[in-house]
Short mmCIF file of C-alpha atoms in Angstrom, two decimals:
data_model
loop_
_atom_site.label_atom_id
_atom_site.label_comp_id
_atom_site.label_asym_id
_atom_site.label_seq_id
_atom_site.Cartn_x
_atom_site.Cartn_y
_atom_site.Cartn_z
CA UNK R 1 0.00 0.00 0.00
CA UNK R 2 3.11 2.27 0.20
CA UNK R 3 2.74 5.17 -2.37
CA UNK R 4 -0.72 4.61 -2.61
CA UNK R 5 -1.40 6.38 0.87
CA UNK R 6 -4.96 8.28 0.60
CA UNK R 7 -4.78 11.47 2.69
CA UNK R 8 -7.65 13.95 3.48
CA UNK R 9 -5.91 16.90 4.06
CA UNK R 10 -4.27 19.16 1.63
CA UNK R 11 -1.34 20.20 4.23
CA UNK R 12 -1.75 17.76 7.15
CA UNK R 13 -2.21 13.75 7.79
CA UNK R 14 -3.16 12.20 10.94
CA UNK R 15 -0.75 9.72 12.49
CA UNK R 16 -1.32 7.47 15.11
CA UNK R 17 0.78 7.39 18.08
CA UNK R 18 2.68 4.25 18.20
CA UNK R 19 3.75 5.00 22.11
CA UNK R 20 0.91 4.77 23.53
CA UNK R 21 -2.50 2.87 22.63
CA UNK R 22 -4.86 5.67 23.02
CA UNK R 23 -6.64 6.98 19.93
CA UNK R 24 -5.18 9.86 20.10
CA UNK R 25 -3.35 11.31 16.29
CA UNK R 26 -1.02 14.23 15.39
CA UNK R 27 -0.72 16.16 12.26
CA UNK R 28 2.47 15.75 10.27
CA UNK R 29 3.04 18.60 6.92
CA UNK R 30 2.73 16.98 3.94
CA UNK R 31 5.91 17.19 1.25
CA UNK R 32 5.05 19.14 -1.26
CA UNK R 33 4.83 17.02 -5.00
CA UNK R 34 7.55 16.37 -6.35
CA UNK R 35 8.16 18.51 -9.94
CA UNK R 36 10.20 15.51 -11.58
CA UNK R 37 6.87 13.44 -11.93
CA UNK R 38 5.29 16.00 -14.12
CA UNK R 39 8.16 17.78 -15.57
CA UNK R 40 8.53 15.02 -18.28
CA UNK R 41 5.51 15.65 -19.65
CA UNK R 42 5.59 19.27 -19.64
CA UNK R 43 8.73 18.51 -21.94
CA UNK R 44 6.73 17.05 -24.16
CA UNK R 45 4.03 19.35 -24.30
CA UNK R 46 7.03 22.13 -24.56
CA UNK R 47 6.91 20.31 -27.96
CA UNK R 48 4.42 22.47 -29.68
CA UNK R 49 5.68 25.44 -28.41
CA UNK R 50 8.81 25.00 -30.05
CA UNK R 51 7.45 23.65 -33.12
CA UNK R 52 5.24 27.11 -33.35
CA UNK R 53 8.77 28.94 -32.62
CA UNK R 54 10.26 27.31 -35.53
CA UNK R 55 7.62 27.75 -37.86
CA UNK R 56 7.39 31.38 -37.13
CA UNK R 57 11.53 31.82 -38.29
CA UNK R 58 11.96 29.37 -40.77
CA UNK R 59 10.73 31.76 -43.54
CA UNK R 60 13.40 34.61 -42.56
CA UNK R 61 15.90 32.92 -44.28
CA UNK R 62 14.71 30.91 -46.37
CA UNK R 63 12.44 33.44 -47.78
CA UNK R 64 14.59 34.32 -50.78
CA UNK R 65 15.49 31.53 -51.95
CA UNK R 66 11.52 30.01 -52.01
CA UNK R 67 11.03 33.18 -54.40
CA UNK R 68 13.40 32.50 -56.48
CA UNK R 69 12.97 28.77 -56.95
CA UNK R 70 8.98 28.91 -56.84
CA UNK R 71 8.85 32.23 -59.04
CA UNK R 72 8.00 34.91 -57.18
CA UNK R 73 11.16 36.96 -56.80
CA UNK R 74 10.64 40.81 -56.50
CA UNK R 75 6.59 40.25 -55.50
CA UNK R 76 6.41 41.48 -52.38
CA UNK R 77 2.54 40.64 -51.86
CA UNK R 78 3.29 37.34 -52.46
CA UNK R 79 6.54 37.25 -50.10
CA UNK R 80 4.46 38.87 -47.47
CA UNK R 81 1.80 36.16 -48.16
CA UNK R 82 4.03 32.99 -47.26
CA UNK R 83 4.79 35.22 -44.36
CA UNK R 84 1.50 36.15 -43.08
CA UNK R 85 -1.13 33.65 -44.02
CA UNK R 86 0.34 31.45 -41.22
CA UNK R 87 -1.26 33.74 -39.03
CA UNK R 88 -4.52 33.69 -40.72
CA UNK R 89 -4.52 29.68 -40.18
CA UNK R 90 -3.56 30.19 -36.46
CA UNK R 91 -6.39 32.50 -35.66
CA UNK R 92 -8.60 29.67 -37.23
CA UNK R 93 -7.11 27.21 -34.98
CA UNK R 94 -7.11 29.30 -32.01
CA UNK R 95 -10.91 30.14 -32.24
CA UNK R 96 -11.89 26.20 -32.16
CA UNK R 97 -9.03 25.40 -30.07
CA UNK R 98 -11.00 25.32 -26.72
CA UNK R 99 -13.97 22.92 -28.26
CA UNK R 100 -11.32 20.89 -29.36
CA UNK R 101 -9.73 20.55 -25.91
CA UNK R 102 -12.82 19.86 -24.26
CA UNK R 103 -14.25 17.55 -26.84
CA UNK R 104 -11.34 15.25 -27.17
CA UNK R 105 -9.07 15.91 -24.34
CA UNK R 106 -5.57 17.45 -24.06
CA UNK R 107 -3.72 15.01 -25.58
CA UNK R 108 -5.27 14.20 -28.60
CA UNK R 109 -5.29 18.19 -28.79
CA UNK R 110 -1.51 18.35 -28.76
CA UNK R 111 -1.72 15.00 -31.66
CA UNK R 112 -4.51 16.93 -33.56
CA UNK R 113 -1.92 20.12 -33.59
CA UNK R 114 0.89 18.23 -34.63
CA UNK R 115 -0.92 16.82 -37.68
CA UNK R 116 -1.30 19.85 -39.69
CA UNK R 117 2.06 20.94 -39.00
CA UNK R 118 3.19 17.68 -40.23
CA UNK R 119 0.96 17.38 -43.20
CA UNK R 120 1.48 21.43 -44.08
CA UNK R 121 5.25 21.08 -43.52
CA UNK R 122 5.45 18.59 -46.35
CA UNK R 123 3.46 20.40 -48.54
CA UNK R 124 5.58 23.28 -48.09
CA UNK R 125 8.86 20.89 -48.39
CA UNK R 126 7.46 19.40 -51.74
CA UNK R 127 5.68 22.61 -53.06
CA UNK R 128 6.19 23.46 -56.88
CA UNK R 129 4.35 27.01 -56.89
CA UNK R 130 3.35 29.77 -54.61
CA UNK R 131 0.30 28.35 -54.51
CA UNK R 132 1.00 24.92 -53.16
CA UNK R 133 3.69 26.92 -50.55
CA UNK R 134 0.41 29.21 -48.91
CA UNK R 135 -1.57 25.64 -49.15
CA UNK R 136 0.86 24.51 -46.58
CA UNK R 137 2.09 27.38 -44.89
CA UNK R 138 -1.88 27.72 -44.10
CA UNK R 139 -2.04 23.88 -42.81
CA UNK R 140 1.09 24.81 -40.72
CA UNK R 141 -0.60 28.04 -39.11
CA UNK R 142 -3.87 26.02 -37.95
CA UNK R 143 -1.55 23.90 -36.01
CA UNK R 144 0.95 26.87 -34.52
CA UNK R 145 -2.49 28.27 -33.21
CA UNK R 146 -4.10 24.99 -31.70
CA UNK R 147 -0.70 24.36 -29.96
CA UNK R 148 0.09 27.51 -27.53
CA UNK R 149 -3.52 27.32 -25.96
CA UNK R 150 -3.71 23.60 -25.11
CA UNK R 151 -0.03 24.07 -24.12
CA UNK R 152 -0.95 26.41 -21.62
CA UNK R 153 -4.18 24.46 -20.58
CA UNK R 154 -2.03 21.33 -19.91
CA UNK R 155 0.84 23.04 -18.20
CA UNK R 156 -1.16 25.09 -15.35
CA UNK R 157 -3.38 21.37 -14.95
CA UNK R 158 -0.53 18.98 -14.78
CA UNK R 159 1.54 20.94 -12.70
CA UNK R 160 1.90 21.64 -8.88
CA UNK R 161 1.32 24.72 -7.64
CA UNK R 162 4.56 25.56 -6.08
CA UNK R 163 6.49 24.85 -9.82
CA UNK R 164 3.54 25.81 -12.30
CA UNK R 165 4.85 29.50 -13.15
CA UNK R 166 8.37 27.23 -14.30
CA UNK R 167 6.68 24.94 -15.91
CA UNK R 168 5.17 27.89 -17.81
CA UNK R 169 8.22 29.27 -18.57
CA UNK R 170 9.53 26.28 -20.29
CA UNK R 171 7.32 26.81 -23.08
CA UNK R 172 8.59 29.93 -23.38
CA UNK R 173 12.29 29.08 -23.72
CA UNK R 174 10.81 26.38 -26.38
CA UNK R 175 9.35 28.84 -28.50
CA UNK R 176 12.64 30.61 -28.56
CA UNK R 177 14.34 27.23 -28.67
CA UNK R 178 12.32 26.85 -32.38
CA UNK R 179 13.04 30.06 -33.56
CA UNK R 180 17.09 29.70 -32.79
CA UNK R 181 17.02 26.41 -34.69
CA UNK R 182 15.02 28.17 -37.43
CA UNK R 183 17.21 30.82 -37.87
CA UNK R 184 20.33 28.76 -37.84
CA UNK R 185 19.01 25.88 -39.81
CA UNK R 186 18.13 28.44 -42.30
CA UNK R 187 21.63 30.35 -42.94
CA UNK R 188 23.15 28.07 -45.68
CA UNK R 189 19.98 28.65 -47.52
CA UNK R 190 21.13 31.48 -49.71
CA UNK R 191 24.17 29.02 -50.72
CA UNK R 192 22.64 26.04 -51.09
CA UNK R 193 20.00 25.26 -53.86
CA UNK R 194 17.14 23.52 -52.26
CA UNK R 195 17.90 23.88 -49.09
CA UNK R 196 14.82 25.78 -47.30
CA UNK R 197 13.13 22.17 -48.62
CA UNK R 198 15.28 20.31 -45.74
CA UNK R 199 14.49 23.40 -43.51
CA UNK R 200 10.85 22.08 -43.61
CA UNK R 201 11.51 18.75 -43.77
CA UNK R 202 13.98 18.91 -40.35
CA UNK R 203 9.67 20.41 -38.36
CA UNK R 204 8.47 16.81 -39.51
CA UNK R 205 10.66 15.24 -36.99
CA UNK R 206 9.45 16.98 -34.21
CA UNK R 207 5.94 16.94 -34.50
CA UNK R 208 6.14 13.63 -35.17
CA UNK R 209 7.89 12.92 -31.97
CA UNK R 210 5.06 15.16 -30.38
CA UNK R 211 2.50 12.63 -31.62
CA UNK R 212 3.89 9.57 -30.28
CA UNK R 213 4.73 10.40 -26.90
CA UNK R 214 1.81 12.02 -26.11
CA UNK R 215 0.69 8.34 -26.24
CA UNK R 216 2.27 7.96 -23.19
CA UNK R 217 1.90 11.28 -21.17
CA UNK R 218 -0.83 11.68 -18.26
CA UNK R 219 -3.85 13.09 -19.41
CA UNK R 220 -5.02 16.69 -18.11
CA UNK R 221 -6.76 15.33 -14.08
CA UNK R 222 -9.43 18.27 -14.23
CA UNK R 223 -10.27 17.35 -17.85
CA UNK R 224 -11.04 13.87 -16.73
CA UNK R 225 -12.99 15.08 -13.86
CA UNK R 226 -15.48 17.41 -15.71
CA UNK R 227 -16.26 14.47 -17.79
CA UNK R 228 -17.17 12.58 -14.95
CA UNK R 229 -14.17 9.89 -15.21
CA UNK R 230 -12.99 10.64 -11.29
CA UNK R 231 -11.30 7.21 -10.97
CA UNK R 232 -8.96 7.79 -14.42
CA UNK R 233 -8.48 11.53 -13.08
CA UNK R 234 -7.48 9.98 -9.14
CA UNK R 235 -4.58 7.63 -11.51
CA UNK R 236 -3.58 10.49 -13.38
CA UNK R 237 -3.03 12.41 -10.50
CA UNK R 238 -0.90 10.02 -8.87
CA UNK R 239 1.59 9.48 -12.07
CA UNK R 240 2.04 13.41 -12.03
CA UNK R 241 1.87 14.13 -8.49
CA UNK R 242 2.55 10.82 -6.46
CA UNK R 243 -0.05 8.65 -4.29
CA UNK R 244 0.11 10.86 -0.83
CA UNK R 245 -0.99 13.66 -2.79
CA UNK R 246 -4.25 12.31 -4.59
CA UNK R 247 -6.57 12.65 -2.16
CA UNK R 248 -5.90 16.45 -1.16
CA UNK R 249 -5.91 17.41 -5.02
CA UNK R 250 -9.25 15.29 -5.50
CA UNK R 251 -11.20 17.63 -2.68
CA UNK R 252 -9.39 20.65 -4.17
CA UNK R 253 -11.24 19.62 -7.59
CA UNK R 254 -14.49 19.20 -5.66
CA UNK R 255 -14.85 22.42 -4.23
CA UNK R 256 -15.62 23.38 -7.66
CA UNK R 257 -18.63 22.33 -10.06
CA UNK R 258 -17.67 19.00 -11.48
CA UNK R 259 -18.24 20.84 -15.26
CA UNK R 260 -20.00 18.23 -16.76
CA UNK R 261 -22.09 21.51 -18.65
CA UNK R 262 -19.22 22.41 -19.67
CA UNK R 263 -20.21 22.01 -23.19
CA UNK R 264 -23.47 23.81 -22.72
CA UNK R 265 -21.60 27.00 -21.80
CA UNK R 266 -22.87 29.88 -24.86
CA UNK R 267 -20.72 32.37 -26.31
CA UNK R 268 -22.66 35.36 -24.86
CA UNK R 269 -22.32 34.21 -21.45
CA UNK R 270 -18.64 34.08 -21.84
CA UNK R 271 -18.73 37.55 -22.95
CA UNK R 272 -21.76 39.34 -21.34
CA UNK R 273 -22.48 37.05 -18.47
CA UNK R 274 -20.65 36.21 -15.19
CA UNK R 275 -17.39 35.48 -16.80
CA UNK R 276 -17.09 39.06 -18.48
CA UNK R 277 -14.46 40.47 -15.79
CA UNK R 278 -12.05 37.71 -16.15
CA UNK R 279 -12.77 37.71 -19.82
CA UNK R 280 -12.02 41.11 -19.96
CA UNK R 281 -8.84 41.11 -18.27
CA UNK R 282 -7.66 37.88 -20.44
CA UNK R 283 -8.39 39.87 -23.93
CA UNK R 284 -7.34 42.88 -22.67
CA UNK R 285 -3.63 41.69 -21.44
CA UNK R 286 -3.69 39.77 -24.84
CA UNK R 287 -4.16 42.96 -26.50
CA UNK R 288 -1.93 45.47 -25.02
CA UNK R 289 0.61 42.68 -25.14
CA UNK R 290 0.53 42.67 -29.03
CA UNK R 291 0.01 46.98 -29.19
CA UNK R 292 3.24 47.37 -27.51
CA UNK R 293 4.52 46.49 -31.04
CA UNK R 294 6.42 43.16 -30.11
CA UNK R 295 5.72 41.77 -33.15
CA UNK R 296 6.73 44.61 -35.32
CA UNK R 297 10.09 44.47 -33.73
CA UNK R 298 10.32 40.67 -34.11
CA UNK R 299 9.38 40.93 -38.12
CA UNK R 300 10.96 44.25 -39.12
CA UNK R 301 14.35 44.49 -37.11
CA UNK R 302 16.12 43.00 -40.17
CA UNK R 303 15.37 45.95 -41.45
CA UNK R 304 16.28 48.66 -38.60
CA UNK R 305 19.85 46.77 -38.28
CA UNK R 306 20.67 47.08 -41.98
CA UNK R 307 19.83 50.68 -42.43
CA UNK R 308 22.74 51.03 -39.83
CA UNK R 309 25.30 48.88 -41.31
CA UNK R 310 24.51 45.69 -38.72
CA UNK R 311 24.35 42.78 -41.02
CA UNK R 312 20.91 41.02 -39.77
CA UNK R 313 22.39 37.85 -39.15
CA UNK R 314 24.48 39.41 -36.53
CA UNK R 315 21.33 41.60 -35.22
CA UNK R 316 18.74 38.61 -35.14
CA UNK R 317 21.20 36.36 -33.37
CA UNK R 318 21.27 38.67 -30.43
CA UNK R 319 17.48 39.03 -30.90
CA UNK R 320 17.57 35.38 -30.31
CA UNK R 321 20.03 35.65 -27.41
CA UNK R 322 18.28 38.43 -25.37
CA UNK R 323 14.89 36.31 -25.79
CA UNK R 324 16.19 33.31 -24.67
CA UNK R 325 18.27 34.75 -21.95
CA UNK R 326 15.36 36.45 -20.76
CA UNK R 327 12.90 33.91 -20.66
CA UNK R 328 15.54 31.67 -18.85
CA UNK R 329 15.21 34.30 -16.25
CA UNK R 330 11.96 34.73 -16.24
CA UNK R 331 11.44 31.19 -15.50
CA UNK R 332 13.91 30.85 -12.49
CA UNK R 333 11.57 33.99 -10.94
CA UNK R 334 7.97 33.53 -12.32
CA UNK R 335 7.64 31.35 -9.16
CA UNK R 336 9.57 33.28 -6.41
CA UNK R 337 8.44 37.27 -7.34
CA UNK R 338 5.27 36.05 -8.81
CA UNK R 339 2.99 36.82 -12.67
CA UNK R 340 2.39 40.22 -11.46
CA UNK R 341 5.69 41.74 -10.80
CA UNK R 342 7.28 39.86 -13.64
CA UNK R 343 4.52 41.70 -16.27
CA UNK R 344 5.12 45.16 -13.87
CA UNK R 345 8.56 45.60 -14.70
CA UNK R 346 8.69 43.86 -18.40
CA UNK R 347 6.05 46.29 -19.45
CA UNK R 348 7.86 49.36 -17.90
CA UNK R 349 11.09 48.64 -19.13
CA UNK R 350 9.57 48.18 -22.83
CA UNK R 351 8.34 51.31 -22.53
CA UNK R 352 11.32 52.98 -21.23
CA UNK R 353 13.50 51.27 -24.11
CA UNK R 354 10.62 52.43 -26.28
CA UNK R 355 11.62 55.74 -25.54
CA UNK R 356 15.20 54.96 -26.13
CA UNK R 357 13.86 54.34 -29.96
CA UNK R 358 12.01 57.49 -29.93
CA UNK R 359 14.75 59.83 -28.98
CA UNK R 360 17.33 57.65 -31.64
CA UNK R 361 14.62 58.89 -34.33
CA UNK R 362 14.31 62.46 -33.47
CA UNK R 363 16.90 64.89 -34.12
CA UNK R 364 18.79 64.99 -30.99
CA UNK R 365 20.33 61.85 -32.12
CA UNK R 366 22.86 61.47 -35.01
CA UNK R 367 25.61 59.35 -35.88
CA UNK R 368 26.65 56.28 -33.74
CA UNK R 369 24.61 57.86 -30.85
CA UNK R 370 21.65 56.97 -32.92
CA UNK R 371 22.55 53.68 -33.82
CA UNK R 372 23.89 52.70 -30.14
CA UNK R 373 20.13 53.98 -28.30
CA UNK R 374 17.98 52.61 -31.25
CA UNK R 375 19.92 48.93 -31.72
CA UNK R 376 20.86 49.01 -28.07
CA UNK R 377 16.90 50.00 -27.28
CA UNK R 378 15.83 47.36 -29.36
CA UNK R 379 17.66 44.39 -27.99
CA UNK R 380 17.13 46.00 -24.32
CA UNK R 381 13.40 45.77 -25.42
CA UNK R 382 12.92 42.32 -26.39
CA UNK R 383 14.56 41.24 -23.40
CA UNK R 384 12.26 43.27 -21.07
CA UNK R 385 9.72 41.34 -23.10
CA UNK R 386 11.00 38.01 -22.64
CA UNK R 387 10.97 38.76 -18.82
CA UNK R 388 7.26 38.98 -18.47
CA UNK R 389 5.03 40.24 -21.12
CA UNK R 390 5.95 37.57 -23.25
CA UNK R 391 5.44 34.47 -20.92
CA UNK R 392 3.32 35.38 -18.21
CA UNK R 393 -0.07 36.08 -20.09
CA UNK R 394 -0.43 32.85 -21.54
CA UNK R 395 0.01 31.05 -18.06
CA UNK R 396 -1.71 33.50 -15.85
CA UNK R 397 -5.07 33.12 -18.27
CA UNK R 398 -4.57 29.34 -18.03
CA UNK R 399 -4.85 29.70 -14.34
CA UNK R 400 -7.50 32.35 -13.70
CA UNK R 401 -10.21 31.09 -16.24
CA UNK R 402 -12.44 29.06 -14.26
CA UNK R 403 -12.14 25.24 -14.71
CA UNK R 404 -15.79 25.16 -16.60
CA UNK R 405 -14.42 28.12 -19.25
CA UNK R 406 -11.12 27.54 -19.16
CA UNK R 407 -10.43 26.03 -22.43
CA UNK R 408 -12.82 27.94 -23.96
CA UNK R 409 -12.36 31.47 -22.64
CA UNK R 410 -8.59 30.73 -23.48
CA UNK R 411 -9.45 30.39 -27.06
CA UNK R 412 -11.34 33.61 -27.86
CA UNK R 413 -8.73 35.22 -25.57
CA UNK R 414 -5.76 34.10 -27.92
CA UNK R 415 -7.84 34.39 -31.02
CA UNK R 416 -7.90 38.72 -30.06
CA UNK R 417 -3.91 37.80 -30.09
CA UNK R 418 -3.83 36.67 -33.39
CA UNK R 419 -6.33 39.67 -34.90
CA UNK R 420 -4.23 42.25 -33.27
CA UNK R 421 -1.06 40.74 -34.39
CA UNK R 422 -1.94 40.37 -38.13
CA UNK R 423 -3.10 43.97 -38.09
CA UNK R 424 -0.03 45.63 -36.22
CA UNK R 425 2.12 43.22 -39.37
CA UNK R 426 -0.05 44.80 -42.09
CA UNK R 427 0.39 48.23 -41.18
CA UNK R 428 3.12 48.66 -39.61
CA UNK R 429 5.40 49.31 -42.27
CA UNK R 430 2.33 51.98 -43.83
CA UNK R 431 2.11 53.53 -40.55
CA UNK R 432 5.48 54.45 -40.04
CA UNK R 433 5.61 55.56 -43.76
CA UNK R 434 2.98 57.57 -42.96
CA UNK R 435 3.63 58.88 -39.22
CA UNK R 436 7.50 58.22 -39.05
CA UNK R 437 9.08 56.28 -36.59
CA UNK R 438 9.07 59.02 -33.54
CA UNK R 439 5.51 59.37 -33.59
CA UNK R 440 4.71 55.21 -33.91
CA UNK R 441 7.39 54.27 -31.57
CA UNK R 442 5.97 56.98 -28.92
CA UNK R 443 2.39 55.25 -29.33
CA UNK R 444 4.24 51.74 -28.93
CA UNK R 445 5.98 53.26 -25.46
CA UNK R 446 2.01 54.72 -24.53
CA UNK R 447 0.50 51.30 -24.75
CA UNK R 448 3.60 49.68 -22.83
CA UNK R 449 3.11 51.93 -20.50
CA UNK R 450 -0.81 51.96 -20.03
CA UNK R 451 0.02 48.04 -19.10
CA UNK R 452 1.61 48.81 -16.96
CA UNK R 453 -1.32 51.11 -15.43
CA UNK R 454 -3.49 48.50 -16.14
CA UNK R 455 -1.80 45.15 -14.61
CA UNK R 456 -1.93 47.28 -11.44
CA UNK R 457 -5.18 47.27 -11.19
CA UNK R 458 -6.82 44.40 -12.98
CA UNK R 459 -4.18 41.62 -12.39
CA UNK R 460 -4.39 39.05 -9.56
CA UNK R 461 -1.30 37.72 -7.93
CA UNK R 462 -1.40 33.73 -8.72
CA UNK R 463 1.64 32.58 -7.75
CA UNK R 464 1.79 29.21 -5.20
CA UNK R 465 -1.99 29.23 -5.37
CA UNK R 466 -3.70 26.35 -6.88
CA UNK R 467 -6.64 26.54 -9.51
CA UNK R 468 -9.25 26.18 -6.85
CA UNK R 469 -7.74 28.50 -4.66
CA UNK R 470 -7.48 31.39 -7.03
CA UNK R 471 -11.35 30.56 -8.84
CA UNK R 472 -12.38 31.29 -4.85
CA UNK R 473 -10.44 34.90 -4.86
CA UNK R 474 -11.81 35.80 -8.34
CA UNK R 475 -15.55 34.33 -7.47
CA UNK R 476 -14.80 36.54 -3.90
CA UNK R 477 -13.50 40.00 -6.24
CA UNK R 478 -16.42 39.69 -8.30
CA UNK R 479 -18.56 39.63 -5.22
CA UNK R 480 -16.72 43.07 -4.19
#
């Protein structure tokens, strides 16, 4: 019966005394789980979030020499196409991405998200026009959006409490992981003909990987309990947590409705009803996350570094560098200073660097002094990013969702994610025609900075609280 021990206490179990024969029991603290039995299959899961990361970079340089060999050289429509219409696929797999999730469970989610990738990768690998490239670049996008959602559903539901905001982090550093390996996978493109085939062929192996050992990963505990399938979720949460611990997580999941109507939950509740707050906080961190112009930096600083004589390979590696270094960081502190600091300070420092870009495109600033603040602001940037803004809104909305919206509400969250960062792509380079860079960088800084106004207020601490514990503060907030 060793390891199998059924307690009824979250932080306590009784005892007997064996000195004495009275009845009489003390409380002894309860270990807390142990991270290694669920950190394998957070690796796995990390899975998609690299594959997304990779799929994101492999076009940047590779790009080229697909025009050139499919026939599209010099049509920039159609290069921004192979770019873009990835993200027109992951907003379609973001929007079903919660039904999916709670229709078929987290792993087949994560197999279901791997399939297009693999099936759109080899289109793209084998494509003979630009048409049969967007056919598979759009496969590939319905995948990269199905992936980050369920990643963060699984993460925050396999994990214990004390190690969930590292756990988050690691998919994170995966996502950078994929884009590294894009980037250098990518750089004997230009003198190798044919090679950006082998770049797509190298995301088969992956995914592929992905789809078998999910086979033998735990499934998500609270799915299995909202569909009524308590003794499955009491084994699962034994191979992720260990047998002391069942019990205590069991009664945490009952203090909440089992979710069995789950399904029956309509769209206009999720956005009028009871769950409009939390809703509104999810979208709205979503948003201002993608209006601090991230993603304008991420696909335009190419660009930026060659106007001042940085050869891009050499600027996008220590893109790469910063992100990763910061999300490393991030990681070893999401759990120890918490979500909220963590977004606090990676918001204001993006929009103090912001500034750093403004004043490099005004007039005060010539030269090298314009190169050093605007370069030196940019990398400074994206690692203020990667410390917070960049990891912590996918994992805080995975844990303050209730359990009976969760999957769902995460979905139409990340889905305003996608809208708002096709649109900042699109115009971006218009805008700044039109505006010039002082005027869109100092609107970039504003929204970094109303973030930060707005995390202040809106965002709950989550950190060492489990899933129950913080659906009781939000239920007790909204009762404020």
């Amino acid at each position: 019966m060793r390891g199998r021990q059924r307690v009824g206490s979250r932080e306590t179990i009784a005892v007997q005394d064996s000195k004495d024969d009275s009845s009489a029991s003390v409380r002894v603290p309860i270990a807390k789980p142990c991270w290694r039995r669920s950190l394998r299959h957070v690796l796995v899961a990390s899975l998609s979030s690299f594959l997304y990361g990779y799929h994101v970079g492999v076009v940047n340089e590779t790009l080229e020499s697909i025009s050139i060999d499919l026939g599209f050289s010099g049509n920039t429509l159609a290069e921004g196409l192979v770019v873009s219409i990835c993200l027109g696929g992951a907003f379609i797999g973001s929007l079903f991405s919660g039904w999916i999730a709670d229709g078929v469970g987290r792993r087949r989610s994560f197999q279901l998200c791997a399939l297009p990738m693999i099936i759109g990768a080899i289109m793209s690998a084998t494509a003979k026009s630009l048409w049969g490239m967007l056919l598979g670049r759009l496969f590939v996008g319905t995948g990269m959006g199905l992936g980050p959602p369920v990643a963060a559903l699984y993460v925050a539901e396999v994990s214990p409490p004390a190690v969930r905001g590292t756990f988050g982090g690691l998919t994170q550093i995966a996502t950078c992981l994929g884009l590294m390996a894009a980037l250098f996978i990518g750089i004997p493109a230009k003198d190798i003909v044919g090679w950006w085939r082998i770049c797509f062929w190298v995301s088969v192996i992956p995914a592929a990987i992905l789809t078998i050992f999910m086979e033998i990963c735990a499934e998500s505990p609270y799915w299995l309990f909202k569909r009524g399938r308590t003794i499955e979720a009491e084994a699962e949460f034994e191979k992720l947590l260990g047998g002391l611990h069942v019990k205590p997580a069991m009664g945490e999941l009952s203090k909440s409705d089992r979710g069995d109507e789950s399904g029956a939950v309509k769209l206009s509740e999720l956005l009028f009803g009871c769950h409009a707050r939390v809703m509104f906080i999810g979208s709205a961190l979503f948003a201002l996350q993608q209006l601090s112009g991230i993603n304008a930096v991420f696909y335009f600083s190419s660009a930026v570094f060659e106007s001042f004589g940085v050869p891009s390979k050499m600027g996008n590696t220590c893109i790469g560098i910063c992100n990763l270094f910061g999300s490393v960081v991030s990681m070893i502190l999401m759990d120890k200073l918490g979500r909220k600091v963590l977004l606090l300070g990676s918001f204001l420092g993006m929009g103090v660097t912001m500034g750093l870009q403004v004043i490099a495109a005004s007039s005060y600033a010539s030269g090298f002094g314009a190169m050093y603040l605007s370069v030196g602001g940019m990398l400074l940037y994206v690692l203020s990013f990667a410390l917070g803004a960049g990891p912590v809104p996918c994992l805080l909305m995975s844990e303050i969702l209730p359990g009976k919206i969760r999957a769902k509400a995460m979905a139409i969250c990340l889905a305003v994610h996608w809208v708002i960062n096709f649109f900042v792509g699109l115009f971006f380079l218009r805008l700044l025609e039109q505006m010039g860079a002082q005027l869109l960088y100092s609107i970039f800084g504003a929204f970094c900075l109303l973030a930060v106004v707005f995390v202040k207020k809106y965002v709950l601490e989550t950190k060492g609280k489990s899933l129950q514990e913080i659906e009781v503060a939000l239920l007790a907030l909204e009762a404020t």
